[in-house]
mmCIF file of N, CA and C and ligand atoms in Angstrom:
data_model
loop_
_atom_site.group_PDB
_atom_site.id
_atom_site.type_symbol
_atom_site.label_atom_id
_atom_site.label_comp_id
_atom_site.label_asym_id
_atom_site.label_seq_id
_atom_site.Cartn_x
_atom_site.Cartn_y
_atom_site.Cartn_z
ATOM 1 N N MET Y 25 -52.362 33.585 -41.333
ATOM 2 C CA MET Y 25 -53.728 33.219 -40.623
ATOM 3 C C MET Y 25 -53.744 31.347 -40.163
ATOM 4 N N LEU Y 26 -54.031 31.235 -39.288
ATOM 5 C CA LEU Y 26 -54.048 29.854 -38.234
ATOM 6 C C LEU Y 26 -54.685 28.906 -39.370
ATOM 7 N N PHE Y 27 -55.789 29.556 -40.059
ATOM 8 C CA PHE Y 27 -56.289 27.826 -40.746
ATOM 9 C C PHE Y 27 -56.297 28.444 -42.404
ATOM 10 N N THR Y 28 -55.258 28.597 -42.523
ATOM 11 C CA THR Y 28 -55.344 29.019 -44.530
ATOM 12 C C THR Y 28 -54.425 27.606 -45.058
ATOM 13 N N TRP Y 29 -55.241 26.909 -45.966
ATOM 14 C CA TRP Y 29 -54.878 25.873 -46.477
ATOM 15 C C TRP Y 29 -53.675 26.385 -47.552
ATOM 16 N N LYS Y 30 -52.465 25.791 -47.715
ATOM 17 C CA LYS Y 30 -51.413 26.250 -48.204
ATOM 18 C C LYS Y 30 -51.295 24.748 -49.410
ATOM 19 N N GLU Y 31 -50.793 25.503 -50.230
ATOM 20 C CA GLU Y 31 -50.173 24.555 -51.641
ATOM 21 C C GLU Y 31 -49.539 23.417 -50.978
ATOM 22 N N GLU Y 32 -48.465 23.572 -50.271
ATOM 23 C CA GLU Y 32 -47.442 22.740 -49.368
ATOM 24 C C GLU Y 32 -48.150 21.192 -48.704
ATOM 25 N N PHE Y 33 -49.557 21.766 -48.480
ATOM 26 C CA PHE Y 33 -50.227 20.946 -47.496
ATOM 27 C C PHE Y 33 -51.198 19.768 -48.464
ATOM 28 N N SER Y 34 -50.750 19.986 -49.882
ATOM 29 C CA SER Y 34 -51.584 18.935 -50.535
ATOM 30 C C SER Y 34 -50.967 17.409 -50.518
ATOM 31 N N VAL Y 35 -51.727 16.895 -50.684
ATOM 32 C CA VAL Y 35 -51.665 15.209 -50.877
ATOM 33 C C VAL Y 35 -51.686 14.537 -52.270
ATOM 34 N N ASN Y 36 -51.703 15.736 -52.948
ATOM 35 C CA ASN Y 36 -51.950 14.879 -54.625
ATOM 36 C C ASN Y 36 -52.701 14.710 -54.707
ATOM 37 N N ILE Y 37 -54.075 14.346 -54.075
ATOM 38 C CA ILE Y 37 -55.271 13.866 -54.318
ATOM 39 C C ILE Y 37 -56.228 14.766 -54.255
ATOM 40 N N LYS Y 38 -56.892 14.925 -55.347
ATOM 41 C CA LYS Y 38 -57.586 16.388 -55.207
ATOM 42 C C LYS Y 38 -58.738 16.378 -54.392
ATOM 43 N N GLU Y 39 -59.588 15.427 -54.306
ATOM 44 C CA GLU Y 39 -61.039 15.198 -53.628
ATOM 45 C C GLU Y 39 -60.303 15.629 -52.100
ATOM 46 N N ILE Y 40 -59.707 14.509 -51.467
ATOM 47 C CA ILE Y 40 -59.020 14.873 -50.509
ATOM 48 C C ILE Y 40 -58.547 16.417 -49.872
ATOM 49 N N ASP Y 41 -57.883 16.960 -50.729
ATOM 50 C CA ASP Y 41 -57.402 18.440 -50.557
ATOM 51 C C ASP Y 41 -58.202 19.380 -50.521
ATOM 52 N N GLU Y 42 -59.617 18.859 -51.342
ATOM 53 C CA GLU Y 42 -60.512 19.901 -51.511
ATOM 54 C C GLU Y 42 -60.926 19.584 -49.976
ATOM 55 N N GLN Y 43 -61.607 18.166 -49.277
ATOM 56 C CA GLN Y 43 -62.115 18.047 -47.931
ATOM 57 C C GLN Y 43 -61.479 18.742 -46.976
ATOM 58 N N HIS Y 44 -59.940 18.816 -47.185
ATOM 59 C CA HIS Y 44 -59.080 19.402 -46.351
ATOM 60 C C HIS Y 44 -59.071 20.931 -46.062
ATOM 61 N N LYS Y 45 -59.560 21.638 -47.089
ATOM 62 C CA LYS Y 45 -59.732 22.775 -47.240
ATOM 63 C C LYS Y 45 -60.843 23.258 -46.499
ATOM 64 N N GLN Y 46 -62.200 22.431 -47.067
ATOM 65 C CA GLN Y 46 -63.116 22.870 -45.866
ATOM 66 C C GLN Y 46 -63.152 22.547 -44.420
ATOM 67 N N LEU Y 47 -62.297 21.612 -44.079
ATOM 68 C CA LEU Y 47 -61.927 21.492 -42.693
ATOM 69 C C LEU Y 47 -61.443 22.865 -42.557
ATOM 70 N N PHE Y 48 -60.474 23.675 -43.212
ATOM 71 C CA PHE Y 48 -59.962 24.447 -42.363
ATOM 72 C C PHE Y 48 -60.675 25.394 -42.447
ATOM 73 N N LYS Y 49 -61.910 25.704 -43.388
ATOM 74 C CA LYS Y 49 -62.993 26.751 -43.541
ATOM 75 C C LYS Y 49 -63.539 26.779 -42.240
ATOM 76 N N ILE Y 50 -64.185 25.357 -41.747
ATOM 77 C CA ILE Y 50 -64.823 25.103 -40.470
ATOM 78 C C ILE Y 50 -64.030 25.565 -39.431
ATOM 79 N N GLY Y 51 -62.405 25.506 -39.486
ATOM 80 C CA GLY Y 51 -62.065 26.249 -38.211
ATOM 81 C C GLY Y 51 -61.937 27.510 -37.878
ATOM 82 N N SER Y 52 -61.811 28.194 -39.466
ATOM 83 C CA SER Y 52 -61.689 29.334 -39.392
ATOM 84 C C SER Y 52 -63.186 30.031 -39.037
ATOM 85 N N GLU Y 53 -63.955 29.419 -39.541
ATOM 86 C CA GLU Y 53 -65.304 30.091 -39.137
ATOM 87 C C GLU Y 53 -65.340 30.117 -37.539
ATOM 88 N N LEU Y 54 -65.311 28.997 -36.837
ATOM 89 C CA LEU Y 54 -65.098 29.015 -35.364
ATOM 90 C C LEU Y 54 -64.093 30.192 -34.738
ATOM 91 N N TYR Y 55 -63.071 30.212 -35.087
ATOM 92 C CA TYR Y 55 -61.789 30.963 -34.926
ATOM 93 C C TYR Y 55 -62.353 32.688 -35.145
ATOM 94 N N ASP Y 56 -63.368 32.714 -35.983
ATOM 95 C CA ASP Y 56 -63.847 34.375 -36.100
ATOM 96 C C ASP Y 56 -65.316 34.506 -34.860
ATOM 97 N N ILE Y 57 -65.754 33.333 -35.121
ATOM 98 C CA ILE Y 57 -66.940 33.642 -34.010
ATOM 99 C C ILE Y 57 -66.210 33.744 -32.502
ATOM 100 N N VAL Y 58 -65.291 33.006 -32.315
ATOM 101 C CA VAL Y 58 -64.747 32.870 -30.741
ATOM 102 C C VAL Y 58 -63.417 34.050 -30.659
ATOM 103 N N SER Y 59 -63.610 34.766 -31.656
ATOM 104 C CA SER Y 59 -62.645 35.744 -31.672
ATOM 105 C C SER Y 59 -63.461 37.084 -31.146
ATOM 106 N N LEU Y 60 -64.527 37.253 -31.660
ATOM 107 C CA LEU Y 60 -65.432 38.149 -31.088
ATOM 108 C C LEU Y 60 -65.823 38.788 -29.939
ATOM 109 N N LYS Y 61 -65.701 39.616 -29.339
ATOM 110 C CA LYS Y 61 -65.731 40.294 -28.150
ATOM 111 C C LYS Y 61 -66.644 41.021 -27.701
ATOM 112 N N ASP Y 62 -67.654 40.899 -28.318
ATOM 113 C CA ASP Y 62 -69.168 41.840 -28.096
ATOM 114 C C ASP Y 62 -70.029 41.217 -27.155
ATOM 115 N N GLY Y 63 -69.620 40.019 -26.206
ATOM 116 C CA GLY Y 63 -70.522 39.758 -25.079
ATOM 117 C C GLY Y 63 -71.784 39.013 -25.912
ATOM 118 N N VAL Y 64 -72.170 38.859 -27.033
ATOM 119 C CA VAL Y 64 -72.910 38.343 -27.126
ATOM 120 C C VAL Y 64 -73.329 36.660 -27.432
ATOM 121 N N ASP Y 65 -74.280 36.439 -26.845
ATOM 122 C CA ASP Y 65 -74.192 34.381 -26.764
ATOM 123 C C ASP Y 65 -74.070 33.903 -28.203
ATOM 124 N N ARG Y 66 -73.045 33.160 -28.052
ATOM 125 C CA ARG Y 66 -72.699 32.542 -29.616
ATOM 126 C C ARG Y 66 -72.713 30.814 -29.435
ATOM 127 N N TYR Y 67 -73.714 30.394 -28.196
ATOM 128 C CA TYR Y 67 -74.095 29.145 -27.842
ATOM 129 C C TYR Y 67 -74.475 28.356 -29.321
ATOM 130 N N ASP Y 68 -75.913 28.804 -30.248
ATOM 131 C CA ASP Y 68 -76.087 28.343 -31.273
ATOM 132 C C ASP Y 68 -75.185 27.920 -32.274
ATOM 133 N N GLU Y 69 -74.365 29.401 -33.071
ATOM 134 C CA GLU Y 69 -73.405 29.492 -33.326
ATOM 135 C C GLU Y 69 -72.315 28.474 -33.251
ATOM 136 N N ILE Y 70 -71.937 28.516 -32.401
ATOM 137 C CA ILE Y 70 -70.783 27.243 -31.829
ATOM 138 C C ILE Y 70 -71.306 25.833 -31.954
ATOM 139 N N MET Y 71 -72.713 25.633 -31.405
ATOM 140 C CA MET Y 71 -72.837 24.612 -31.830
ATOM 141 C C MET Y 71 -73.045 23.686 -32.996
ATOM 142 N N GLU Y 72 -73.573 24.698 -34.273
ATOM 143 C CA GLU Y 72 -73.748 24.383 -35.122
ATOM 144 C C GLU Y 72 -72.458 24.197 -35.655
ATOM 145 N N ILE Y 73 -71.520 25.088 -35.374
ATOM 146 C CA ILE Y 73 -69.922 24.623 -36.290
ATOM 147 C C ILE Y 73 -69.543 23.324 -35.548
ATOM 148 N N LEU Y 74 -70.164 22.672 -34.116
ATOM 149 C CA LEU Y 74 -69.373 21.389 -33.263
ATOM 150 C C LEU Y 74 -70.135 20.605 -34.437
ATOM 151 N N TYR Y 75 -70.844 20.293 -34.816
ATOM 152 C CA TYR Y 75 -72.018 19.383 -35.598
ATOM 153 C C TYR Y 75 -71.655 19.292 -36.921
ATOM 154 N N GLU Y 76 -71.445 20.619 -37.850
ATOM 155 C CA GLU Y 76 -70.842 20.746 -39.012
ATOM 156 C C GLU Y 76 -69.827 19.904 -38.770
ATOM 157 N N LEU Y 77 -68.496 20.372 -38.152
ATOM 158 C CA LEU Y 77 -67.303 19.626 -38.024
ATOM 159 C C LEU Y 77 -66.952 18.348 -37.916
ATOM 160 N N LYS Y 78 -67.890 17.811 -36.899
ATOM 161 C CA LYS Y 78 -68.281 16.280 -36.692
ATOM 162 C C LYS Y 78 -68.723 15.490 -38.414
ATOM 163 N N ASN Y 79 -70.130 16.152 -38.560
ATOM 164 C CA ASN Y 79 -70.171 15.703 -39.820
ATOM 165 C C ASN Y 79 -69.360 15.515 -40.899
ATOM 166 N N TYR Y 80 -68.702 16.875 -41.207
ATOM 167 C CA TYR Y 80 -67.854 16.282 -42.305
ATOM 168 C C TYR Y 80 -66.585 16.015 -41.994
ATOM 169 N N ALA Y 81 -65.934 15.667 -40.861
ATOM 170 C CA ALA Y 81 -65.014 15.253 -40.589
ATOM 171 C C ALA Y 81 -64.847 13.306 -40.715
ATOM 172 N N GLU Y 82 -66.422 13.039 -39.955
ATOM 173 C CA GLU Y 82 -66.804 11.718 -40.477
ATOM 174 C C GLU Y 82 -66.744 11.192 -41.927
ATOM 175 N N TYR Y 83 -67.303 12.439 -42.603
ATOM 176 C CA TYR Y 83 -67.615 11.932 -43.830
ATOM 177 C C TYR Y 83 -65.952 11.961 -44.914
ATOM 178 N N HIS Y 84 -65.225 12.902 -44.286
ATOM 179 C CA HIS Y 84 -63.795 12.892 -44.863
ATOM 180 C C HIS Y 84 -63.051 11.501 -44.516
ATOM 181 N N PHE Y 85 -63.330 11.248 -43.086
ATOM 182 C CA PHE Y 85 -62.508 9.948 -42.644
ATOM 183 C C PHE Y 85 -62.631 8.742 -43.771
ATOM 184 N N ARG Y 86 -64.047 8.641 -43.492
ATOM 185 C CA ARG Y 86 -64.516 7.290 -44.324
ATOM 186 C C ARG Y 86 -64.001 7.866 -45.709
ATOM 187 N N PHE Y 87 -63.923 8.654 -46.198
ATOM 188 C CA PHE Y 87 -63.588 8.630 -48.090
ATOM 189 C C PHE Y 87 -62.086 8.165 -47.944
ATOM 190 N N GLU Y 88 -61.226 8.541 -46.720
ATOM 191 C CA GLU Y 88 -59.659 8.558 -46.582
ATOM 192 C C GLU Y 88 -59.610 6.947 -46.335
ATOM 193 N N GLU Y 89 -60.600 6.367 -45.331
ATOM 194 C CA GLU Y 89 -60.475 5.042 -44.920
ATOM 195 C C GLU Y 89 -60.644 4.269 -45.983
ATOM 196 N N GLU Y 90 -61.483 4.162 -46.738
ATOM 197 C CA GLU Y 90 -62.092 3.616 -48.425
ATOM 198 C C GLU Y 90 -60.751 3.378 -49.270
ATOM 199 N N LEU Y 91 -60.404 4.693 -49.124
ATOM 200 C CA LEU Y 91 -59.170 4.684 -50.259
ATOM 201 C C LEU Y 91 -58.039 3.963 -49.529
ATOM 202 N N MET Y 92 -57.815 4.105 -48.435
ATOM 203 C CA MET Y 92 -56.460 3.450 -47.975
ATOM 204 C C MET Y 92 -57.210 1.570 -48.013
ATOM 205 N N LYS Y 93 -58.051 1.100 -47.650
ATOM 206 C CA LYS Y 93 -58.511 0.079 -48.024
ATOM 207 C C LYS Y 93 -58.029 -0.509 -49.213
ATOM 208 N N LYS Y 94 -58.479 0.396 -49.945
ATOM 209 C CA LYS Y 94 -58.437 0.177 -51.646
ATOM 210 C C LYS Y 94 -57.069 -0.075 -51.903
ATOM 211 N N TYR Y 95 -56.313 0.541 -51.057
ATOM 212 C CA TYR Y 95 -54.677 0.414 -51.692
ATOM 213 C C TYR Y 95 -54.106 -0.637 -50.901
ATOM 214 N N GLY Y 96 -54.558 -0.963 -49.738
ATOM 215 C CA GLY Y 96 -54.257 -1.792 -48.768
ATOM 216 C C GLY Y 96 -53.104 -1.269 -48.425
ATOM 217 N N TYR Y 97 -53.382 0.177 -47.881
ATOM 218 C CA TYR Y 97 -52.155 0.978 -46.908
ATOM 219 C C TYR Y 97 -51.836 0.334 -45.621
ATOM 220 N N GLU Y 98 -50.482 0.116 -45.376
ATOM 221 C CA GLU Y 98 -50.318 -0.580 -43.774
ATOM 222 C C GLU Y 98 -50.444 0.138 -43.070
ATOM 223 N N ARG Y 99 -50.492 1.252 -42.665
ATOM 224 C CA ARG Y 99 -50.349 1.878 -41.552
ATOM 225 C C ARG Y 99 -52.089 2.141 -41.440
ATOM 226 N N TYR Y 100 -53.094 1.528 -42.195
ATOM 227 C CA TYR Y 100 -54.673 2.195 -42.039
ATOM 228 C C TYR Y 100 -54.933 1.939 -40.470
ATOM 229 N N ASP Y 101 -54.698 0.800 -39.430
ATOM 230 C CA ASP Y 101 -55.334 0.757 -38.265
ATOM 231 C C ASP Y 101 -55.010 1.918 -37.066
ATOM 232 N N MET Y 102 -53.685 2.432 -37.198
ATOM 233 C CA MET Y 102 -53.449 3.175 -36.581
ATOM 234 C C MET Y 102 -54.070 4.728 -37.039
ATOM 235 N N HIS Y 103 -53.997 5.178 -38.710
ATOM 236 C CA HIS Y 103 -54.785 5.996 -38.867
ATOM 237 C C HIS Y 103 -56.012 6.052 -38.913
ATOM 238 N N LYS Y 104 -56.844 4.766 -38.746
ATOM 239 C CA LYS Y 104 -58.029 5.046 -38.466
ATOM 240 C C LYS Y 104 -58.076 5.427 -36.922
ATOM 241 N N LYS Y 105 -57.444 4.733 -36.150
ATOM 242 C CA LYS Y 105 -57.356 5.427 -34.509
ATOM 243 C C LYS Y 105 -57.433 7.222 -34.367
ATOM 244 N N GLU Y 106 -56.584 7.270 -35.176
ATOM 245 C CA GLU Y 106 -56.219 9.055 -34.973
ATOM 246 C C GLU Y 106 -57.439 9.211 -35.508
ATOM 247 N N HIS Y 107 -58.258 8.914 -36.449
ATOM 248 C CA HIS Y 107 -59.900 9.410 -36.672
ATOM 249 C C HIS Y 107 -60.762 9.783 -35.724
ATOM 250 N N GLU Y 108 -60.372 8.215 -35.374
ATOM 251 C CA GLU Y 108 -61.504 7.989 -34.014
ATOM 252 C C GLU Y 108 -61.386 8.985 -33.000
ATOM 253 N N ARG Y 109 -60.009 9.202 -32.511
ATOM 254 C CA ARG Y 109 -59.828 10.170 -31.606
ATOM 255 C C ARG Y 109 -60.482 11.724 -31.467
ATOM 256 N N PHE Y 110 -60.145 12.218 -32.602
ATOM 257 C CA PHE Y 110 -60.805 13.101 -33.114
ATOM 258 C C PHE Y 110 -62.182 13.310 -32.996
ATOM 259 N N ILE Y 111 -62.924 12.337 -33.471
ATOM 260 C CA ILE Y 111 -64.524 12.073 -33.562
ATOM 261 C C ILE Y 111 -64.893 11.910 -31.809
ATOM 262 N N ASN Y 112 -64.165 11.274 -31.676
ATOM 263 C CA ASN Y 112 -64.323 11.115 -29.760
ATOM 264 C C ASN Y 112 -64.151 12.753 -28.920
ATOM 265 N N LYS Y 113 -63.049 13.220 -29.470
ATOM 266 C CA LYS Y 113 -62.644 14.489 -28.502
ATOM 267 C C LYS Y 113 -64.124 15.845 -29.201
ATOM 268 N N VAL Y 114 -64.759 15.454 -30.382
ATOM 269 C CA VAL Y 114 -65.422 16.319 -30.751
ATOM 270 C C VAL Y 114 -66.988 16.176 -30.125
ATOM 271 N N THR Y 115 -67.305 14.868 -30.453
ATOM 272 C CA THR Y 115 -68.381 14.618 -29.417
ATOM 273 C C THR Y 115 -68.589 14.477 -27.581
ATOM 274 N N THR Y 116 -67.312 14.543 -27.423
ATOM 275 C CA THR Y 116 -67.451 14.834 -25.965
ATOM 276 C C THR Y 116 -67.692 16.424 -25.529
ATOM 277 N N ILE Y 117 -67.403 17.263 -26.370
ATOM 278 C CA ILE Y 117 -67.513 18.271 -25.773
ATOM 279 C C ILE Y 117 -68.783 18.545 -24.981
ATOM 280 N N SER Y 118 -69.341 18.704 -24.239
ATOM 281 C CA SER Y 118 -70.717 19.092 -23.166
ATOM 282 C C SER Y 118 -71.306 20.608 -23.725
ATOM 283 N N GLU Y 119 -72.425 20.411 -24.286
ATOM 284 C CA GLU Y 119 -73.346 21.290 -24.480
ATOM 285 C C GLU Y 119 -73.552 22.389 -23.463
ATOM 286 N N GLU Y 120 -73.183 21.676 -22.315
ATOM 287 C CA GLU Y 120 -73.449 22.785 -20.976
ATOM 288 C C GLU Y 120 -72.089 23.838 -20.717
ATOM 289 N N GLU Y 121 -71.221 23.047 -20.905
ATOM 290 C CA GLU Y 121 -69.985 23.788 -21.218
ATOM 291 C C GLU Y 121 -69.839 24.660 -22.162
ATOM 292 N N VAL Y 122 -70.632 24.498 -23.501
ATOM 293 C CA VAL Y 122 -70.215 25.497 -24.383
ATOM 294 C C VAL Y 122 -71.035 26.708 -23.644
ATOM 295 N N ASP Y 123 -72.254 26.337 -23.286
ATOM 296 C CA ASP Y 123 -72.923 27.260 -22.335
ATOM 297 C C ASP Y 123 -72.698 28.058 -21.682
ATOM 298 N N THR Y 124 -71.698 27.533 -20.475
ATOM 299 C CA THR Y 124 -71.461 28.459 -19.629
ATOM 300 C C THR Y 124 -69.741 28.976 -19.812
ATOM 301 N N GLU Y 125 -69.108 28.217 -20.609
ATOM 302 C CA GLU Y 125 -67.704 28.724 -20.859
ATOM 303 C C GLU Y 125 -67.530 28.841 -21.977
ATOM 304 N N GLN Y 126 -68.037 29.237 -22.578
ATOM 305 C CA GLN Y 126 -68.029 29.172 -24.639
ATOM 306 C C GLN Y 126 -66.777 29.755 -25.013
ATOM 307 N N ARG Y 127 -65.787 30.874 -24.456
ATOM 308 C CA ARG Y 127 -64.858 31.455 -24.646
ATOM 309 C C ARG Y 127 -63.796 30.259 -24.578
ATOM 310 N N LYS Y 128 -63.702 29.654 -23.432
ATOM 311 C CA LYS Y 128 -62.887 28.742 -23.011
ATOM 312 C C LYS Y 128 -62.774 27.371 -23.473
ATOM 313 N N VAL Y 129 -64.051 26.751 -24.026
ATOM 314 C CA VAL Y 129 -64.689 25.924 -25.040
ATOM 315 C C VAL Y 129 -64.023 26.109 -26.301
ATOM 316 N N GLY Y 130 -64.253 26.860 -26.750
ATOM 317 C CA GLY Y 130 -64.237 27.729 -28.088
ATOM 318 C C GLY Y 130 -62.311 27.870 -28.524
ATOM 319 N N MET Y 131 -61.633 28.266 -27.723
ATOM 320 C CA MET Y 131 -60.273 28.455 -27.577
ATOM 321 C C MET Y 131 -59.703 26.948 -27.280
ATOM 322 N N ASN Y 132 -59.883 26.494 -26.725
ATOM 323 C CA ASN Y 132 -59.573 25.069 -26.561
ATOM 324 C C ASN Y 132 -59.790 23.950 -27.937
ATOM 325 N N LEU Y 133 -61.137 24.627 -28.702
ATOM 326 C CA LEU Y 133 -61.244 23.616 -29.695
ATOM 327 C C LEU Y 133 -60.234 24.092 -30.997
ATOM 328 N N ILE Y 134 -60.224 25.299 -31.090
ATOM 329 C CA ILE Y 134 -59.470 25.633 -31.842
ATOM 330 C C ILE Y 134 -58.022 25.323 -31.688
ATOM 331 N N VAL Y 135 -57.339 25.194 -30.832
ATOM 332 C CA VAL Y 135 -56.305 24.705 -30.377
ATOM 333 C C VAL Y 135 -56.129 23.199 -30.618
ATOM 334 N N PHE Y 136 -56.959 22.497 -30.191
ATOM 335 C CA PHE Y 136 -57.199 21.067 -30.375
ATOM 336 C C PHE Y 136 -57.546 20.988 -32.299
ATOM 337 N N ILE Y 137 -58.005 22.019 -32.863
ATOM 338 C CA ILE Y 137 -57.829 21.654 -34.249
ATOM 339 C C ILE Y 137 -56.536 22.327 -34.710
ATOM 340 N N ALA Y 138 -55.938 22.993 -34.529
ATOM 341 C CA ALA Y 138 -55.096 23.748 -35.045
ATOM 342 C C ALA Y 138 -53.688 22.412 -34.664
ATOM 343 N N ASN Y 139 -53.463 21.878 -33.692
ATOM 344 C CA ASN Y 139 -52.893 20.749 -33.198
ATOM 345 C C ASN Y 139 -52.934 19.609 -34.558
ATOM 346 N N TRP Y 140 -54.509 19.137 -34.655
ATOM 347 C CA TRP Y 140 -54.586 18.016 -35.461
ATOM 348 C C TRP Y 140 -54.273 18.425 -37.016
ATOM 349 N N ILE Y 141 -54.624 19.777 -37.526
ATOM 350 C CA ILE Y 141 -53.750 19.866 -38.711
ATOM 351 C C ILE Y 141 -52.431 19.897 -38.473
ATOM 352 N N GLU Y 142 -51.645 20.232 -37.646
ATOM 353 C CA GLU Y 142 -50.414 19.847 -37.661
ATOM 354 C C GLU Y 142 -49.751 18.378 -37.589
ATOM 355 N N ASN Y 143 -50.224 18.045 -36.498
ATOM 356 C CA ASN Y 143 -49.621 16.302 -36.294
ATOM 357 C C ASN Y 143 -50.942 14.873 -37.440
ATOM 358 N N HIS Y 144 -51.696 15.535 -37.701
ATOM 359 C CA HIS Y 144 -52.626 14.526 -38.254
ATOM 360 C C HIS Y 144 -52.403 14.955 -40.097
ATOM 361 N N ILE Y 145 -53.204 16.061 -40.379
ATOM 362 C CA ILE Y 145 -52.928 15.966 -41.595
ATOM 363 C C ILE Y 145 -51.866 16.478 -42.380
ATOM 364 N N LEU Y 146 -50.724 17.335 -41.629
ATOM 365 C CA LEU Y 146 -49.260 17.457 -42.112
ATOM 366 C C LEU Y 146 -48.288 16.226 -42.085
ATOM 367 N N ARG Y 147 -48.862 15.258 -40.978
ATOM 368 C CA ARG Y 147 -47.922 14.323 -40.717
ATOM 369 C C ARG Y 147 -48.511 12.677 -41.491
ATOM 370 N N SER Y 148 -49.594 12.219 -40.628
ATOM 371 C CA SER Y 148 -50.370 11.293 -41.109
ATOM 372 C C SER Y 148 -50.797 11.355 -42.551
ATOM 373 N N ASP Y 149 -51.552 12.374 -42.751
ATOM 374 C CA ASP Y 149 -51.987 12.011 -44.217
ATOM 375 C C ASP Y 149 -50.867 12.145 -44.894
ATOM 376 N N MET Y 150 -50.098 12.843 -44.716
ATOM 377 C CA MET Y 150 -48.917 13.264 -45.991
ATOM 378 C C MET Y 150 -48.483 11.655 -45.675
ATOM 379 N N SER Y 151 -48.100 10.850 -45.291
ATOM 380 C CA SER Y 151 -47.690 9.249 -45.182
ATOM 381 C C SER Y 151 -48.051 8.753 -46.615
ATOM 382 N N TYR Y 152 -49.478 9.463 -46.418
ATOM 383 C CA TYR Y 152 -50.119 8.531 -47.792
ATOM 384 C C TYR Y 152 -50.112 8.845 -49.019
ATOM 385 N N LYS Y 153 -49.218 10.247 -48.961
ATOM 386 C CA LYS Y 153 -49.254 10.947 -50.243
ATOM 387 C C LYS Y 153 -48.768 10.515 -51.610
ATOM 388 N N ASP Y 154 -47.391 9.234 -51.544
ATOM 389 C CA ASP Y 154 -47.289 8.764 -52.700
ATOM 390 C C ASP Y 154 -48.180 7.112 -52.570
ATOM 391 N N VAL Y 155 -48.852 6.671 -51.670
ATOM 392 C CA VAL Y 155 -49.068 5.473 -51.748
ATOM 393 C C VAL Y 155 -50.430 5.188 -52.610
ATOM 394 N N LEU Y 156 -51.553 6.271 -52.106
ATOM 395 C CA LEU Y 156 -52.872 6.366 -52.452
ATOM 396 C C LEU Y 156 -52.555 7.016 -53.855
ATOM 397 N N MET Y 157 -52.837 6.761 -54.897
ATOM 398 C CA MET Y 157 -52.873 7.186 -56.308
ATOM 399 C C MET Y 157 -53.643 6.612 -57.057
HETATM 400 FE FE1 FE2 H 17 -57.435 14.180 -43.995
HETATM 401 FE FE1 FE2 H 18 -56.433 11.133 -41.896
#
């Protein structure tokens, strides 16, 4: 499955692994909803997941950034910018588009989260693995 957390994704920090798992869970909830082809309007559900994704990501990013500051992580600025880009993307999805082009917006968002996992969690987050402990 696209959003299944695996042991090899671990950054060796228990809280962060748990937070990443929660982000995977939100991604898979979205996937389940968007995959339904029953023609039912999912506006409320998609908006709710978007809201959850934004809030949880903000919480998680703050947690990581605090830890990076604490350990004087040298790639802090670059990393924080990637976090900002994520929040930007999630907040700029228009309600109107979710309403009129649900499947397209949902699919795009799934691809975005999947890319995020690959490029950010598995690369940028992995880079702090041996530094923050
Ligand atoms: Fe992360
Ligand atoms: Fe991060």
